[in-house]
Short mmCIF file of C-alpha atoms in Angstrom, two decimals:
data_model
loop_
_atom_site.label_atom_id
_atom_site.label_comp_id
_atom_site.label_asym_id
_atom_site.label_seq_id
_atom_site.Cartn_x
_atom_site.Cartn_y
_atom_site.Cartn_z
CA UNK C 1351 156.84 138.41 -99.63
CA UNK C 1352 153.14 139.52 -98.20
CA UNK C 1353 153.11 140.75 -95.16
CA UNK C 1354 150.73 142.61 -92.67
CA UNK C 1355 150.91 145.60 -90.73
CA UNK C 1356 148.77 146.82 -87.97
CA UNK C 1357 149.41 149.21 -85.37
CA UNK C 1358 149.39 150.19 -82.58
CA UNK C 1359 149.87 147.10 -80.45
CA UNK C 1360 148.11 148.18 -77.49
CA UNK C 1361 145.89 151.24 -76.98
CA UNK C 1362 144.16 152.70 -73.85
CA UNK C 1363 141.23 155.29 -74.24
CA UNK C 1364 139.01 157.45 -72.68
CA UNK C 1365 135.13 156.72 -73.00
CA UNK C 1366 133.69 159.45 -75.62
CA UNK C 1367 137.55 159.65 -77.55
CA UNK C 1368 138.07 159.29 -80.78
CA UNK C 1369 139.69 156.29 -82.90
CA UNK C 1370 141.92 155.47 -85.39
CA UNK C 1371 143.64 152.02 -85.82
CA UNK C 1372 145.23 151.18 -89.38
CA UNK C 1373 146.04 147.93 -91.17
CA UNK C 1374 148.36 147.92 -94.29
CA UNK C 1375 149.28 145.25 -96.82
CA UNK C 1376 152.40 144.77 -98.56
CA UNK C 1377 153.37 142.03 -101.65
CA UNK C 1378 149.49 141.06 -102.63
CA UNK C 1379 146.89 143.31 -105.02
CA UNK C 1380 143.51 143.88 -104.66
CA UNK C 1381 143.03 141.55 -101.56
CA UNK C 1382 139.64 141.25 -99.12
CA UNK C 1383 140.23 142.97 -95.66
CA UNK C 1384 138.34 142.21 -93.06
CA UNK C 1385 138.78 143.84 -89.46
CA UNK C 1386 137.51 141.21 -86.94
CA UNK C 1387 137.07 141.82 -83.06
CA UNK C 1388 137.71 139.01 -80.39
CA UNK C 1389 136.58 139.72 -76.61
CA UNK C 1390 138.43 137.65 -73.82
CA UNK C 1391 137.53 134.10 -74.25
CA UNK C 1392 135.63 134.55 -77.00
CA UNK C 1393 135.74 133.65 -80.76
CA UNK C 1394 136.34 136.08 -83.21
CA UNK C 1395 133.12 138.68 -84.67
CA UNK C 1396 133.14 139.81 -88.01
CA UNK C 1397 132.96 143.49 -88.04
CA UNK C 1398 133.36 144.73 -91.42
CA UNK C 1399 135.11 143.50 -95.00
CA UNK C 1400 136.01 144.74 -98.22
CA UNK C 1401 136.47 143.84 -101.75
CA UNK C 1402 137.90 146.65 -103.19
CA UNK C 1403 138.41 150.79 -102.73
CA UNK C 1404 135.62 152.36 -100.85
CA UNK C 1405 134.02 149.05 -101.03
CA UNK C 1406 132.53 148.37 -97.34
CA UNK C 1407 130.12 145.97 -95.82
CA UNK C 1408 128.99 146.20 -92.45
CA UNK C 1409 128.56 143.22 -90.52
CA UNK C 1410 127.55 144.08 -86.95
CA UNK C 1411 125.71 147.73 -86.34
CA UNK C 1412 126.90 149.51 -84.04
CA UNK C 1413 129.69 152.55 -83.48
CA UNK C 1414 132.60 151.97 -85.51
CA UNK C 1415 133.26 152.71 -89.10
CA UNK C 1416 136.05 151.32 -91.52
CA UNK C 1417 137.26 152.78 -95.00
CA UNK C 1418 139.68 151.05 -97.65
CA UNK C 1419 141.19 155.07 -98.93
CA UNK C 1420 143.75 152.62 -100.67
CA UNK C 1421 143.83 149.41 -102.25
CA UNK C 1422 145.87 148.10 -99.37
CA UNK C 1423 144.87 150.43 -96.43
CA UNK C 1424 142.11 149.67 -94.19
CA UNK C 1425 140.93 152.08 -91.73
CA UNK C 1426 139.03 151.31 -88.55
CA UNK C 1427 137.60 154.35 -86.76
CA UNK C 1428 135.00 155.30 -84.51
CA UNK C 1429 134.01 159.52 -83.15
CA UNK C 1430 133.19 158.34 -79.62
CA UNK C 1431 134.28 155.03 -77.75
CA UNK C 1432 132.21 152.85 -75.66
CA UNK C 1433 133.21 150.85 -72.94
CA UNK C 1434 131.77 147.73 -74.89
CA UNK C 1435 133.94 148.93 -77.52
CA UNK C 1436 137.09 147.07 -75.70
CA UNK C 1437 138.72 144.16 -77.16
CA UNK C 1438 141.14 142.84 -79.50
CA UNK C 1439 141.14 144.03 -82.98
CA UNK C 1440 142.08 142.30 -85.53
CA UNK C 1441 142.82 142.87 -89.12
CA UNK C 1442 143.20 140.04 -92.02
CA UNK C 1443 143.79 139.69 -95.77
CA UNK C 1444 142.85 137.09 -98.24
CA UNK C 1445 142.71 136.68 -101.53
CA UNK C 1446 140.35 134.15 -103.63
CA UNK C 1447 139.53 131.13 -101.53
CA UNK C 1448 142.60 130.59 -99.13
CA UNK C 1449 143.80 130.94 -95.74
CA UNK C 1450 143.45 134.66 -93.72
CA UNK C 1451 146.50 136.74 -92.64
CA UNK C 1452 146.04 138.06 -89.98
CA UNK C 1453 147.80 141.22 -88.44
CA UNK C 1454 149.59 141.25 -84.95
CA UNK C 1455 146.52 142.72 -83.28
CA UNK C 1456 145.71 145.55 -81.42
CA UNK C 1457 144.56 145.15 -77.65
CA UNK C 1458 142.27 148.36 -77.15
CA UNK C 1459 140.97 149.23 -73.16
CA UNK C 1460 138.22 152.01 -73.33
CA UNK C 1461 138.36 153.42 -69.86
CA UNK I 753 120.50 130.83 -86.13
CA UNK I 754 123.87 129.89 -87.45
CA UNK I 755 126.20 128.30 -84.89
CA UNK I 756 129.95 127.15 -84.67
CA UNK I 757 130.65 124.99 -81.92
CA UNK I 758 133.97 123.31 -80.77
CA UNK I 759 134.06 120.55 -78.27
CA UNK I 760 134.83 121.66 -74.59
CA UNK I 761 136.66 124.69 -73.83
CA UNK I 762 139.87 122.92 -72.83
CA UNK I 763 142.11 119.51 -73.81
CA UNK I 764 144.88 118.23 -71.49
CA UNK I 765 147.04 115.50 -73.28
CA UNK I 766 150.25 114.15 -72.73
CA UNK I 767 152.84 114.44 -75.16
CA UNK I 768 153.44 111.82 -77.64
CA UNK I 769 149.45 111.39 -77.69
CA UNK I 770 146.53 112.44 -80.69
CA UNK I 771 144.74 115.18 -79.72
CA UNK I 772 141.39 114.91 -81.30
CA UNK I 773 139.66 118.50 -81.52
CA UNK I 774 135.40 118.59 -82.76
CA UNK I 775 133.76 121.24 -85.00
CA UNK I 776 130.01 121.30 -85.60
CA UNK I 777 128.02 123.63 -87.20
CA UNK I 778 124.65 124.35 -87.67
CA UNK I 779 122.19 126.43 -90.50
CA UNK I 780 125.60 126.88 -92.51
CA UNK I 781 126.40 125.42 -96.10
CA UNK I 782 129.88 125.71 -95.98
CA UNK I 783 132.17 125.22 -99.56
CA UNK I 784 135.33 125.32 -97.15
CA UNK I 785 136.44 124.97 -94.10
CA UNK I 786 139.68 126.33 -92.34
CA UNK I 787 141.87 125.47 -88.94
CA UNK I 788 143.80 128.31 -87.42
CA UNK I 789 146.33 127.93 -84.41
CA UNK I 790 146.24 131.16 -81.91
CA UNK I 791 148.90 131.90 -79.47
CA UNK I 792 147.96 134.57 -76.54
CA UNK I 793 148.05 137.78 -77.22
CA UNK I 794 148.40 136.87 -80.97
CA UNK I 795 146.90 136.75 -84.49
CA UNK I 796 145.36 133.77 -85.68
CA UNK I 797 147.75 131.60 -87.87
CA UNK I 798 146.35 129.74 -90.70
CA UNK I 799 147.07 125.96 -90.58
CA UNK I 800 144.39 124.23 -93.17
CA UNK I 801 141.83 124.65 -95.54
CA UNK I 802 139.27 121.67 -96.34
CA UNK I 803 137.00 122.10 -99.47
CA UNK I 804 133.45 120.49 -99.34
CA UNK I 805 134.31 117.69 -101.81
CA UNK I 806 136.85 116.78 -99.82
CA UNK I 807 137.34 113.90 -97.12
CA UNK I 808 140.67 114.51 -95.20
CA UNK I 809 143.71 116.81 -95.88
CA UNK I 810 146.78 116.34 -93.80
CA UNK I 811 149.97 118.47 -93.25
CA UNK I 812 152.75 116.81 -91.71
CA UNK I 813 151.43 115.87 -87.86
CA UNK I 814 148.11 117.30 -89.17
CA UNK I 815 144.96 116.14 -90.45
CA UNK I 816 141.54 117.61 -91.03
CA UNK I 817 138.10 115.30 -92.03
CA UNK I 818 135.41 117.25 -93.24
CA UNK I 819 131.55 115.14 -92.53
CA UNK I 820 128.87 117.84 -94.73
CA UNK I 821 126.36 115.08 -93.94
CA UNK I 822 127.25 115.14 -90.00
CA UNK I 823 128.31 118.78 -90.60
CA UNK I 824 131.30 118.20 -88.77
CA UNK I 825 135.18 118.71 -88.89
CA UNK I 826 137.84 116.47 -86.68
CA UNK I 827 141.16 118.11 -85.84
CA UNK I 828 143.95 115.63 -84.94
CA UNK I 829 147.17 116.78 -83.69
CA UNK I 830 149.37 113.49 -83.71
CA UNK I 831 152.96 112.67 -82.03
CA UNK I 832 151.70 115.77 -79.95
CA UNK I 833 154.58 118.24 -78.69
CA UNK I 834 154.27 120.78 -75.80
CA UNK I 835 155.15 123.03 -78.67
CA UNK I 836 151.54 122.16 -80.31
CA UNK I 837 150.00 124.22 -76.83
CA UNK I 838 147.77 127.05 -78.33
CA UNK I 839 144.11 127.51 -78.92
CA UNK I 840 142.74 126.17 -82.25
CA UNK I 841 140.01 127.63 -84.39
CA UNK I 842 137.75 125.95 -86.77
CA UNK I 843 136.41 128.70 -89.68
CA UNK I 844 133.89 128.59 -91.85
CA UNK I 845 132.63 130.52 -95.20
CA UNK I 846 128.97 131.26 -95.28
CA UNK I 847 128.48 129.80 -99.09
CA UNK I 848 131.58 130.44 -100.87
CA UNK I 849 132.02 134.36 -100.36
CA UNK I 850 135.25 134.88 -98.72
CA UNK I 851 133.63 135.79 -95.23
CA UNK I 852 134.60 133.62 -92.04
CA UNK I 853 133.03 132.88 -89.01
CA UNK I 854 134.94 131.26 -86.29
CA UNK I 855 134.40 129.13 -83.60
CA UNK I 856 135.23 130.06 -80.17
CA UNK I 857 138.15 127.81 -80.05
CA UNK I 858 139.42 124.83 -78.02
CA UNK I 859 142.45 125.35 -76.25
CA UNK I 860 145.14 122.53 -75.80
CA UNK I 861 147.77 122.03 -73.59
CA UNK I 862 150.33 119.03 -74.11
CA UNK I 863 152.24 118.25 -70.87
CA UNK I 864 156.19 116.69 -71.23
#
């Protein structure tokens, strides 16, 4: 069966720290991932999505990066956190035109 | 500028009753539209997907119409339970490339 990992659940950081959060994939090939962001009573932004290996596009500049090392690995990172940079991540899978997937979440305080 | 909008920010119904939630959108040509259900603290759970061509979908106490003209969706929860309490999210594709934007959800809460 497909299923979605993400982890951790909750994460508290320092302003200026590094980080890491990872999303994995398991039962689907070659799928889009998309890591989304939701602030507190907000809808969910778009931060970045990929089609393929390396393949990354950028929706929303600013100071976070994301990588796809694997086919079902997606990687979202940033050097130094702001304190804008709080929120709940989010990642999601999809393949062709059908409903997301989305992962458990991660609930990140930059502090 | 592109816009999602869902009606009001909250719905009180009792149960038994239709809830009835709105999606409009603006500057968007849309071949699909999607509903998602949202508990706190949680992902998004995927509920229904309407296609451009099409009027109404429906899955079980579910259905979705889909207006391109109005460029509108309706969301009707029927026979509602307090289980149905969550936020909803209407989703949309840009022009058929896999990418969704999301409204910022109506949240409903059925009292017994």
């Amino acid at each position: 069966s497909q299923t979605i990992h993400q982890w951790p659940a909750t994460l508290v950081q320092p302003v200026g720290s590094p980080l890491s959060l990872e999303c994995t994939v398991e039962g689907t090939s070659n799928p889009n991932l998309y890591w989304y962001r939701q602030a507190a009573g907000r809808g969910l932004q778009l931060l970045f999505y990929s089609v393929g290996i390396g393949q990354i596009s950028s929706e929303v500049p600013q100071n976070l990066s994301a990588s796809r090392p694997q086919d079902r690995q997606f990687i979202l990172s940033s050097k130094k956190l702001l304190l804008s940079d709080s929120g709940f991540y989010l990642c999601a899978w999809s393949v062709k035109v059908n409903g997301y997937t989305f992962g458990s979440g991660t609930r990140l305080t930059v502090v | 500028s592109q816009k999602i909008e869902q009606n009001s920010e909250a719905l009180n119904i009792q149960e038994g009753k239709t809830a009835t939630l709105t999606c409009n959108y603006t500057n968007y040509s849309p071949a699909y539209l999607q509903w998602y259900r949202q508990d706190p603290g949680r992902g998004p759970v995927f509920l229904l997907l309407i296609r451009e061509n099409e009027k109404e979908k429906r899955k079980e106490r579910l259905k979705v119409t889909f207006d391109t003209t109005l460029k509108q969706s309706l969301f009707h929860i029927t026979a509602s339970q307090p289980a149905d309490s969550a936020t909803y999210l209407c989703a949309l594709d840009g022009s058929n490339d896999y990418k969704l934007s999301f409204g910022a959800g109506t949240t409903v809460t059925v009292r017994a």
